[in-house]
C-alpha cells in the first residue's frame, strides 16, 4: 500500500516526480556516507570484541538517522531556493507547487528509497542459505519485516511534512520531535526478534505522526469525518 502513494498522488505530475527522485537521491547519499563511516569504524576496531561491535552497530544506526535528518534539512533549503526560482520565472508570480506539497513529495521520496533498500536486504536474506525458524527462531521474520518497511515509508512521508513545517515556521521543537521519533523507531529495531516490541510502538508513533501531519496540512476532524462517511 505504501508504494501506492507514488502511483495515486505523484505519478501524473512531472514536477512532483523530479522532486521525489531528488529526495530519494538525498536519502541515498546520506545512507552511503553513514555506511562508509560505519565500515571504517568496524575495520579499525577489534572484530573479536562482541560488545564493541554491538556498540558500533548502535552508533552506526544513530549516526545514520542524524545524517538522514541533516540531509532532509539540506533538501528543504534546496527546495526553498527552487520555489523562489519558480516564482521568478512564472508569469503570475505564483509557484506551481506549494511548500506543503513539496514536503509531502520529498517525504515520499525518502520513504520509497528507504523501503526499496529494506526490500533488497529482505530478498537477499530470502535467498538463503538456511530456513527461517529452523533453530527455533520466529518464522514471522519476513512478514514482520514487510510491515516494518511499510511503516517506515509512511513515517518518512509524515516526517517530511512535520520537518518542513518546522523549518518553514522556525518551530525547532517540531524538527527535534521528528529526530526523536526517527531515533526511537530505529532504536526499536534492536528489540528484535521480539517483534511485538518493535512493531506495536512503531505503528503507534506512525498514527501520532499521521494525525499531527494531517492537522498541520490544514486538515480538521470534520473533514476527516466527511471523508470516512464518503460525503462531498
XYZ file of N, CA and C in Angstrom:
696
model
N 0.810 -1.217 0.000
C 0.000 0.000 0.000
C 0.845 1.269 0.000
N 2.016 1.202 0.651
C 2.836 2.400 0.749
C 3.321 2.864 -0.613
N 3.653 1.922 -1.493
C 4.130 2.311 -2.813
C 3.005 2.880 -3.685
N 1.756 2.700 -3.255
C 0.639 3.317 -3.965
C 0.631 4.823 -3.816
N 1.340 5.364 -2.828
C 1.456 6.813 -2.683
C 1.998 7.443 -3.947
N 2.984 6.787 -4.550
C 3.578 7.316 -5.777
C 2.593 7.241 -6.937
N 1.914 6.121 -7.075
C 1.036 5.916 -8.228
C -0.142 6.880 -8.210
N -0.750 7.054 -7.047
C -2.003 7.809 -6.980
C -1.820 9.303 -6.738
N -0.687 9.729 -6.212
C -0.541 11.146 -5.848
C 0.616 11.862 -6.543
N 1.499 11.130 -7.200
C 2.704 11.768 -7.735
C 2.926 11.474 -9.214
N 2.594 10.279 -9.661
C 2.996 9.791 -10.985
C 2.524 10.667 -12.139
N 1.425 11.391 -11.988
C 0.873 12.177 -13.100
C 1.469 13.573 -13.209
N 2.279 13.972 -12.244
C 2.843 15.326 -12.225
C 4.353 15.255 -12.418
N 4.881 15.729 -13.558
C 6.333 15.642 -13.813
C 7.173 16.362 -12.767
N 6.704 17.514 -12.279
C 7.462 18.260 -11.279
C 7.561 17.477 -9.976
N 6.472 16.832 -9.600
C 6.497 16.033 -8.382
C 7.433 14.836 -8.527
N 7.482 14.256 -9.709
C 8.381 13.123 -9.943
C 9.832 13.557 -9.781
N 10.156 14.735 -10.295
C 11.524 15.251 -10.167
C 11.882 15.471 -8.703
N 10.949 16.071 -7.944
C 11.193 16.316 -6.525
C 11.352 15.000 -5.775
N 10.531 14.003 -6.119
C 10.619 12.707 -5.465
C 11.962 12.034 -5.740
N 12.398 12.047 -7.002
C 13.678 11.414 -7.355
C 14.835 12.118 -6.657
N 14.776 13.440 -6.597
C 15.833 14.187 -5.898
C 15.840 13.856 -4.412
N 14.653 13.728 -3.810
C 14.580 13.352 -2.404
C 15.151 11.963 -2.161
N 14.835 11.028 -3.057
C 15.395 9.677 -2.942
C 16.914 9.712 -3.057
N 17.421 10.581 -3.937
C 18.875 10.704 -4.094
C 19.521 11.245 -2.820
N 18.899 12.224 -2.186
C 19.443 12.776 -0.938
C 19.489 11.697 0.137
N 18.432 10.891 0.238
C 18.439 9.815 1.233
C 19.538 8.806 0.916
N 19.715 8.513 -0.363
C 20.733 7.545 -0.777
C 22.136 8.029 -0.432
N 22.400 9.318 -0.635
C 23.708 9.882 -0.300
C 23.954 9.813 1.207
N 22.913 10.103 1.996
C 23.069 10.031 3.450
C 23.375 8.606 3.893
N 22.728 7.629 3.263
C 23.000 6.225 3.598
C 24.422 5.839 3.206
N 24.865 6.303 2.049
C 26.218 5.988 1.585
C 27.265 6.536 2.553
N 27.095 7.767 2.987
C 28.067 8.375 3.902
C 28.067 7.684 5.262
N 26.880 7.408 5.789
C 26.812 6.739 7.096
C 27.358 5.324 7.017
N 27.115 4.627 5.913
C 27.653 3.276 5.746
C 29.172 3.302 5.648
N 29.693 4.320 4.996
C 31.141 4.449 4.872
C 31.790 4.679 6.232
N 31.200 5.554 7.041
C 31.735 5.816 8.386
C 31.681 4.558 9.238
N 30.549 3.845 9.179
C 30.421 2.619 9.970
C 31.415 1.552 9.503
N 31.611 1.429 8.198
C 32.542 0.430 7.661
C 33.973 0.720 8.111
N 34.357 1.980 8.075
C 35.708 2.350 8.524
C 35.876 2.063 10.009
N 34.838 2.377 10.803
C 34.912 2.137 12.251
C 35.038 0.647 12.558
N 34.308 -0.181 11.821
C 34.367 -1.630 12.052
C 35.732 -2.182 11.673
N 36.276 -1.749 10.544
C 37.565 -2.249 10.093
C 38.706 -1.800 11.010
N 38.529 -0.645 11.636
C 39.577 -0.129 12.515
C 39.479 -0.667 13.939
N 38.457 -1.474 14.230
C 38.254 -1.993 15.583
C 38.572 -3.487 15.633
N 38.491 -4.036 16.815
C 38.757 -5.459 17.018
C 37.506 -6.275 16.704
N 37.522 -7.117 15.647
C 36.319 -7.874 15.273
C 35.942 -8.946 16.279
N 36.845 -9.292 17.186
C 36.568 -10.328 18.177
C 35.842 -9.786 19.410
N 35.828 -8.476 19.546
C 35.180 -7.846 20.698
C 33.686 -7.658 20.391
N 32.834 -8.550 20.912
C 31.403 -8.511 20.596
C 30.722 -7.262 21.155
N 31.103 -6.867 22.356
C 30.491 -5.669 22.952
C 30.831 -4.434 22.142
N 32.069 -4.359 21.682
C 32.473 -3.218 20.869
C 31.735 -3.203 19.537
N 31.601 -4.377 18.908
C 30.916 -4.452 17.617
C 29.439 -4.084 17.759
N 28.821 -4.512 18.866
C 27.420 -4.135 19.091
C 27.297 -2.635 19.321
N 28.260 -2.079 20.054
C 28.260 -0.639 20.268
C 28.437 0.134 18.972
N 29.297 -0.386 18.096
C 29.492 0.263 16.795
C 28.234 0.171 15.935
N 27.516 -0.942 16.058
C 26.268 -1.086 15.306
C 25.238 -0.062 15.769
N 25.119 0.094 17.096
C 24.197 1.095 17.638
C 24.615 2.496 17.202
N 25.921 2.759 17.276
C 26.428 4.057 16.829
C 26.118 4.282 15.355
N 26.292 3.234 14.534
C 26.021 3.373 13.100
C 24.577 3.703 12.813
N 23.661 3.063 13.536
C 22.234 3.321 13.333
C 21.882 4.749 13.745
N 22.349 5.162 14.926
C 22.041 6.508 15.398
C 22.659 7.584 14.493
N 23.900 7.341 14.055
C 24.562 8.295 13.180
C 23.844 8.384 11.841
N 23.368 7.244 11.334
C 22.640 7.232 10.070
C 21.356 8.054 10.164
N 20.651 7.925 11.296
C 19.417 8.696 11.493
C 19.711 10.194 11.492
N 20.723 10.603 12.231
C 21.064 12.021 12.303
C 21.494 12.549 10.948
N 22.220 11.721 10.195
C 22.666 12.155 8.871
C 21.486 12.269 7.911
N 20.537 11.356 8.009
C 19.337 11.440 7.170
C 18.579 12.733 7.430
N 18.439 13.090 8.704
C 17.713 14.318 9.032
C 18.500 15.559 8.621
N 19.830 15.486 8.672
C 20.650 16.601 8.188
C 20.454 16.788 6.692
N 20.381 15.689 5.950
C 20.153 15.783 4.508
C 18.724 16.207 4.203
N 17.790 15.862 5.078
C 16.424 16.357 4.889
C 16.392 17.875 5.013
N 17.183 18.418 5.953
C 17.256 19.866 6.121
C 17.912 20.512 4.902
N 18.987 19.907 4.391
C 19.637 20.430 3.192
C 18.677 20.410 1.999
N 17.866 19.359 1.923
C 16.910 19.268 0.817
C 15.833 20.337 0.949
N 15.421 20.628 2.178
C 14.463 21.714 2.384
C 15.030 23.033 1.883
N 16.298 23.304 2.219
C 16.937 24.535 1.770
C 16.977 24.601 0.251
N 17.289 23.469 -0.379
C 17.347 23.431 -1.839
C 15.970 23.694 -2.456
N 14.942 23.069 -1.909
C 13.593 23.265 -2.436
C 13.102 24.683 -2.205
N 13.522 25.308 -1.102
C 13.138 26.699 -0.834
C 13.704 27.606 -1.897
N 14.957 27.363 -2.294
C 15.567 28.129 -3.383
C 14.851 27.856 -4.699
N 14.439 26.597 -4.895
C 13.744 26.235 -6.129
C 12.406 26.962 -6.247
N 11.691 27.102 -5.113
C 10.419 27.816 -5.129
C 10.630 29.271 -5.536
N 11.675 29.890 -4.998
C 11.969 31.280 -5.352
C 12.244 31.410 -6.846
N 12.958 30.425 -7.393
C 13.229 30.448 -8.828
C 11.976 30.240 -9.658
N 11.100 29.337 -9.222
C 9.854 29.089 -9.953
C 8.949 30.312 -9.928
N 8.916 31.006 -8.786
C 8.099 32.223 -8.685
C 8.633 33.303 -9.612
N 9.960 33.413 -9.684
C 10.566 34.433 -10.540
C 10.304 34.157 -12.022
N 10.202 32.882 -12.396
C 10.007 32.523 -13.800
C 8.546 32.481 -14.220
N 7.643 32.359 -13.251
C 6.225 32.250 -13.590
C 5.660 33.601 -14.007
N 4.651 33.540 -14.839
C 4.041 34.773 -15.343
C 3.148 35.447 -14.303
N 2.502 34.650 -13.464
C 1.581 35.216 -12.472
C 2.230 35.433 -11.112
N 3.536 35.125 -10.997
C 4.236 35.325 -9.730
C 3.904 34.306 -8.665
N 3.349 33.166 -9.069
C 2.998 32.110 -8.124
C 3.757 30.830 -8.460
N 4.092 30.088 -7.440
C 4.780 28.821 -7.649
C 3.776 27.749 -8.065
N 4.142 26.880 -9.012
C 3.219 25.824 -9.432
C 3.028 24.734 -8.377
N 3.826 24.756 -7.324
C 3.705 23.761 -6.265
C 4.024 24.437 -4.937
N 3.248 24.125 -3.928
C 3.421 24.762 -2.619
C 4.483 24.028 -1.813
N 4.946 24.673 -0.746
C 5.949 24.053 0.114
C 5.356 22.845 0.831
N 4.036 22.864 1.111
C 3.408 21.705 1.746
C 3.415 20.505 0.809
N 3.143 20.758 -0.480
C 3.177 19.666 -1.448
C 4.602 19.148 -1.631
N 5.567 20.069 -1.634
C 6.966 19.657 -1.732
C 7.366 18.797 -0.533
N 6.906 19.182 0.645
C 7.232 18.421 1.854
C 6.701 16.998 1.745
N 5.472 16.874 1.256
C 4.874 15.545 1.105
C 5.651 14.703 0.105
N 5.926 15.271 -1.062
C 6.616 14.523 -2.116
C 8.036 14.163 -1.686
N 8.718 15.110 -1.033
C 10.069 14.831 -0.544
C 10.053 13.703 0.486
N 9.048 13.713 1.364
C 8.927 12.646 2.355
C 8.685 11.295 1.710
N 7.854 11.279 0.670
C 7.612 10.029 -0.057
C 8.899 9.546 -0.723
N 9.685 10.484 -1.260
C 10.956 10.111 -1.876
C 11.904 9.463 -0.881
N 12.014 10.063 0.296
C 12.841 9.472 1.354
C 12.316 8.083 1.726
N 10.987 7.996 1.879
C 10.391 6.744 2.317
C 10.508 5.629 1.301
N 10.266 5.943 0.024
C 10.336 4.910 -1.007
C 11.748 4.366 -1.162
N 12.754 5.229 -1.089
C 14.126 4.743 -1.200
C 14.493 3.905 0.019
N 14.041 4.337 1.195
C 14.270 3.550 2.398
C 13.595 2.191 2.292
N 12.360 2.173 1.806
C 11.642 0.914 1.636
C 12.266 0.023 0.589
N 12.773 0.625 -0.495
C 13.409 -0.170 -1.547
C 14.647 -0.883 -1.019
N 15.441 -0.181 -0.218
C 16.635 -0.813 0.339
C 16.259 -1.888 1.353
N 15.201 -1.661 2.115
C 14.753 -2.692 3.061
C 14.301 -3.939 2.326
N 13.614 -3.757 1.203
C 13.152 -4.896 0.417
C 14.314 -5.646 -0.203
N 15.333 -4.914 -0.670
C 16.501 -5.564 -1.261
C 17.209 -6.437 -0.227
N 17.391 -5.899 0.976
C 18.024 -6.678 2.039
C 17.183 -7.895 2.411
N 15.862 -7.713 2.413
C 14.962 -8.811 2.750
C 15.037 -9.919 1.701
N 15.029 -9.532 0.430
C 15.115 -10.524 -0.638
C 16.457 -11.222 -0.647
N 17.519 -10.490 -0.291
C 18.840 -11.104 -0.211
C 18.874 -12.171 0.885
N 18.219 -11.889 2.025
C 18.144 -12.885 3.094
C 17.300 -14.086 2.681
N 16.283 -13.826 1.853
C 15.393 -14.914 1.447
C 16.087 -15.925 0.537
N 17.187 -15.533 -0.104
C 17.898 -16.440 -0.993
C 18.649 -17.533 -0.236
N 18.785 -17.369 1.065
C 19.474 -18.397 1.859
C 20.907 -17.994 2.130
N 21.694 -18.918 2.682
C 21.332 -20.318 2.970
C 20.528 -20.447 4.257
N 19.885 -21.594 4.402
C 19.143 -21.870 5.631
C 17.656 -21.620 5.477
N 16.927 -21.933 6.518
C 15.485 -21.789 6.562
C 15.116 -20.962 7.781
N 14.215 -20.003 7.610
C 13.805 -19.144 8.721
C 13.115 -19.982 9.787
N 13.584 -19.854 11.026
C 12.973 -20.558 12.136
C 13.493 -21.951 12.375
N 14.505 -22.393 11.629
C 14.973 -23.770 11.741
C 15.618 -24.041 13.104
N 16.148 -23.010 13.747
C 16.772 -23.164 15.061
C 15.855 -22.689 16.185
N 14.569 -22.652 15.928
C 13.624 -22.257 16.958
C 13.309 -20.776 16.976
N 13.907 -19.990 16.067
C 13.603 -18.565 15.992
C 12.230 -18.352 15.366
N 11.756 -17.129 15.450
C 10.436 -16.813 14.913
C 10.407 -16.994 13.399
N 9.315 -17.581 12.905
C 9.128 -17.761 11.471
C 8.425 -16.552 10.831
N 8.195 -15.528 11.619
C 7.497 -14.341 11.122
C 8.459 -13.257 10.660
N 9.708 -13.628 10.425
C 10.728 -12.630 10.078
C 10.342 -11.840 8.829
N 9.985 -12.539 7.755
C 9.682 -11.851 6.500
C 8.402 -11.028 6.599
N 7.398 -11.573 7.302
C 6.133 -10.845 7.442
C 6.319 -9.572 8.252
N 6.997 -9.684 9.381
C 7.216 -8.503 10.215
C 8.135 -7.492 9.539
N 9.099 -7.981 8.762
C 9.978 -7.065 8.027
C 9.186 -6.274 6.992
N 8.212 -6.928 6.347
C 7.367 -6.233 5.373
C 6.531 -5.152 6.046
N 5.963 -5.467 7.213
C 5.173 -4.481 7.954
C 6.057 -3.327 8.434
N 7.291 -3.635 8.832
C 8.203 -2.589 9.292
C 8.611 -1.689 8.137
N 8.811 -2.283 6.960
C 9.144 -1.479 5.784
C 8.016 -0.518 5.449
N 6.783 -1.010 5.529
C 5.635 -0.163 5.225
C 5.523 1.004 6.200
N 5.715 0.718 7.494
C 5.577 1.782 8.481
C 6.674 2.826 8.311
N 7.870 2.414 7.909
C 8.952 3.375 7.698
C 8.667 4.283 6.509
N 8.069 3.729 5.453
C 7.721 4.563 4.295
C 6.702 5.626 4.684
N 5.671 5.219 5.393
C 4.667 6.178 5.839
C 5.259 7.194 6.814
N 6.099 6.717 7.729
C 6.701 7.629 8.703
C 7.572 8.673 8.018
N 8.371 8.273 7.046
C 9.194 9.250 6.332
C 8.310 10.295 5.643
N 7.168 9.865 5.129
C 6.241 10.810 4.489
C 5.727 11.828 5.506
N 5.289 11.339 6.650
C 4.771 12.241 7.689
C 5.893 13.091 8.279
N 7.052 12.497 8.476
C 8.185 13.255 8.997
C 8.572 14.383 8.051
N 8.482 14.141 6.751
C 8.792 15.190 5.787
C 7.879 16.390 5.954
N 6.585 16.131 6.154
C 5.621 17.217 6.348
C 5.912 17.969 7.641
N 6.152 17.232 8.717
C 6.428 17.864 10.009
C 7.739 18.641 9.982
N 8.764 18.056 9.377
C 10.082 18.686 9.345
C 10.047 19.978 8.534
N 9.441 19.938 7.358
C 9.372 21.134 6.520
C 8.530 22.218 7.180
N 7.463 21.817 7.860
C 6.636 22.803 8.558
C 7.434 23.472 9.667
N 8.219 22.679 10.392
C 9.065 23.248 11.441
C 10.102 24.204 10.897
N 10.701 23.852 9.754
C 11.689 24.744 9.134
C 11.032 26.012 8.610
N 9.855 25.862 8.013
C 9.174 26.999 7.401
C 8.736 28.023 8.447
N 8.290 27.539 9.605
C 7.769 28.428 10.649
C 8.740 28.582 11.813
N 9.966 28.054 11.632
C 11.018 28.136 12.645
C 10.562 27.567 13.987
N 9.827 26.494 13.915
C 9.439 25.768 15.127
C 10.433 24.619 15.301
N 11.533 24.917 15.959
C 12.616 23.932 16.050
C 12.221 22.728 16.881
N 11.239 22.879 17.752
C 10.798 21.729 18.543
C 10.109 20.694 17.657
N 9.501 21.122 16.559
C 8.917 20.154 15.627
C 10.009 19.355 14.931
N 11.087 20.030 14.574
C 12.222 19.335 13.965
C 12.821 18.352 14.970
N 12.970 18.806 16.220
C 13.503 17.935 17.264
C 12.600 16.722 17.484
N 11.288 16.929 17.399
C 10.345 15.815 17.576
C 10.517 14.780 16.475
N 10.742 15.243 15.244
C 10.971 14.318 14.128
C 12.234 13.498 14.364
N 13.301 14.174 14.773
C 14.567 13.473 15.025
C 14.406 12.451 16.144
N 13.701 12.827 17.207
C 13.499 11.909 18.333
C 12.667 10.705 17.908
N 11.602 10.947 17.137
C 10.783 9.832 16.662
C 11.588 8.905 15.756
N 12.414 9.484 14.906
C 13.242 8.687 13.995
C 14.238 7.835 14.792
N 14.875 8.448 15.780
C 15.807 7.701 16.624
C 15.087 6.593 17.392
N 13.879 6.887 17.858
C 13.120 5.899 18.619
C 12.758 4.692 17.771
N 12.223 4.940 16.571
C 11.828 3.838 15.687
C 13.036 3.001 15.290
N 14.144 3.667 14.991
C 15.351 2.926 14.627
C 15.875 2.132 15.813
N 15.824 2.721 17.003
C 16.286 2.018 18.187
C 15.414 0.825 18.544
N 14.111 0.895 18.190
C 13.213 -0.220 18.483
C 13.585 -1.476 17.716
N 14.326 -1.311 16.623
C 14.725 -2.487 15.837
C 15.644 -3.410 16.641
N 16.285 -2.867 17.667
C 17.153 -3.696 18.498
C 16.348 -4.595 19.433
N 15.017 -4.401 19.490
C 14.164 -5.305 20.271
C 13.961 -6.644 19.569
N 14.195 -6.700 18.258
C 14.013 -7.939 17.517
C 14.990 -9.002 18.008
N 14.576 -10.283 18.034
C 13.379 -10.861 17.409
C 12.082 -10.759 18.222
N 12.044 -9.905 19.240
C 10.782 -9.645 19.922
C 10.021 -8.614 19.077
N 9.364 -9.112 18.023
C 8.800 -8.224 17.015
C 7.667 -7.362 17.547
N 6.927 -7.859 18.545
C 5.855 -7.055 19.123
C 6.428 -5.794 19.765
N 7.631 -5.918 20.319
C 8.259 -4.786 20.979
C 8.713 -3.705 20.031
N 8.836 -4.020 18.739
C 9.242 -3.014 17.761
C 8.081 -2.564 16.871
N 7.222 -3.499 16.480
C 6.137 -3.152 15.558
C 5.050 -2.311 16.212
N 4.598 -2.731 17.384
C 3.472 -2.023 18.026
C 3.819 -0.566 18.338
N 4.959 -0.272 19.011
C 5.294 1.143 19.246
C 5.506 1.920 17.951
N 6.056 1.269 16.927
C 6.288 1.960 15.655
C 4.977 2.367 15.008
N 3.986 1.484 15.062
C 2.686 1.815 14.467
C 1.947 2.871 15.287
N 2.138 2.854 16.600
C 1.538 3.904 17.430
C 2.159 5.265 17.110
N 3.487 5.287 16.921
C 4.155 6.526 16.531
C 3.708 6.970 15.145
N 3.491 6.007 14.241
C 3.020 6.359 12.903
C 1.639 7.004 12.964
N 0.755 6.468 13.797
C -0.585 7.042 13.946
C -0.512 8.459 14.497
N 0.360 8.673 15.488
C 0.514 10.004 16.061
C 1.093 10.977 15.041
N 2.110 10.523 14.296
C 2.717 11.382 13.278
C 1.731 11.689 12.159
N 0.904 10.716 11.791
C -0.091 10.924 10.734
C -1.119 11.973 11.159
N -1.598 11.871 12.385
C -2.578 12.844 12.884
C -1.974 14.241 12.961
N -0.741 14.311 13.417
C -0.055 15.599 13.532
C 0.152 16.225 12.159
N 0.647 15.419 11.207
C 0.872 15.927 9.849
C -0.440 16.346 9.196
N -1.506 15.601 9.456
C -2.817 15.935 8.888
C -3.290 17.292 9.386
N -3.128 17.545 10.670
C -3.558 18.821 11.233
C -2.699 19.978 10.732
N -1.382 19.759 10.621
C -0.502 20.816 10.131
C -0.757 21.132 8.661
N -1.278 20.162 7.919
C -1.554 20.370 6.492
C -2.888 21.055 6.259
N -3.584 21.404 7.329
C -4.864 22.101 7.189
C -6.070 21.217 7.368
N -5.871 19.978 7.756
C -6.987 19.066 7.952
C -7.731 19.354 9.236
N -8.928 18.830 9.320
C -9.747 19.008 10.521
C -10.517 17.722 10.784
N -11.013 17.612 11.997
C -11.790 16.425 12.366
C -13.060 16.329 11.529
N -13.645 17.485 11.193
C -14.865 17.487 10.393
C -14.594 16.958 8.992
N -13.499 17.424 8.379
C -13.164 16.941 7.039
C -12.865 15.447 7.043
N -12.181 14.977 8.090
C -11.871 13.552 8.188
C -13.145 12.734 8.327
N -14.079 13.222 9.102
C -15.337 12.516 9.287
C -16.130 12.468 7.981
N -16.117 13.560 7.235
C -16.810 13.586 5.945
C -16.155 12.639 4.954
N -14.808 12.521 5.029
C -14.110 11.598 4.133
C -14.453 10.155 4.463
N -14.467 9.827 5.763
C -14.772 8.458 6.172
C -16.192 8.072 5.784
N -17.113 9.039 5.891
C -18.510 8.788 5.566
C -18.807 8.984 4.081
N -17.733 9.296 3.281
C -17.867 9.471 1.822
C -18.856 10.565 1.472
N -18.797 11.655 2.222
C -19.640 12.811 1.931
C -18.845 13.878 1.223
N -19.421 14.549 0.246
C -18.749 15.598 -0.505
C -18.694 16.875 0.310
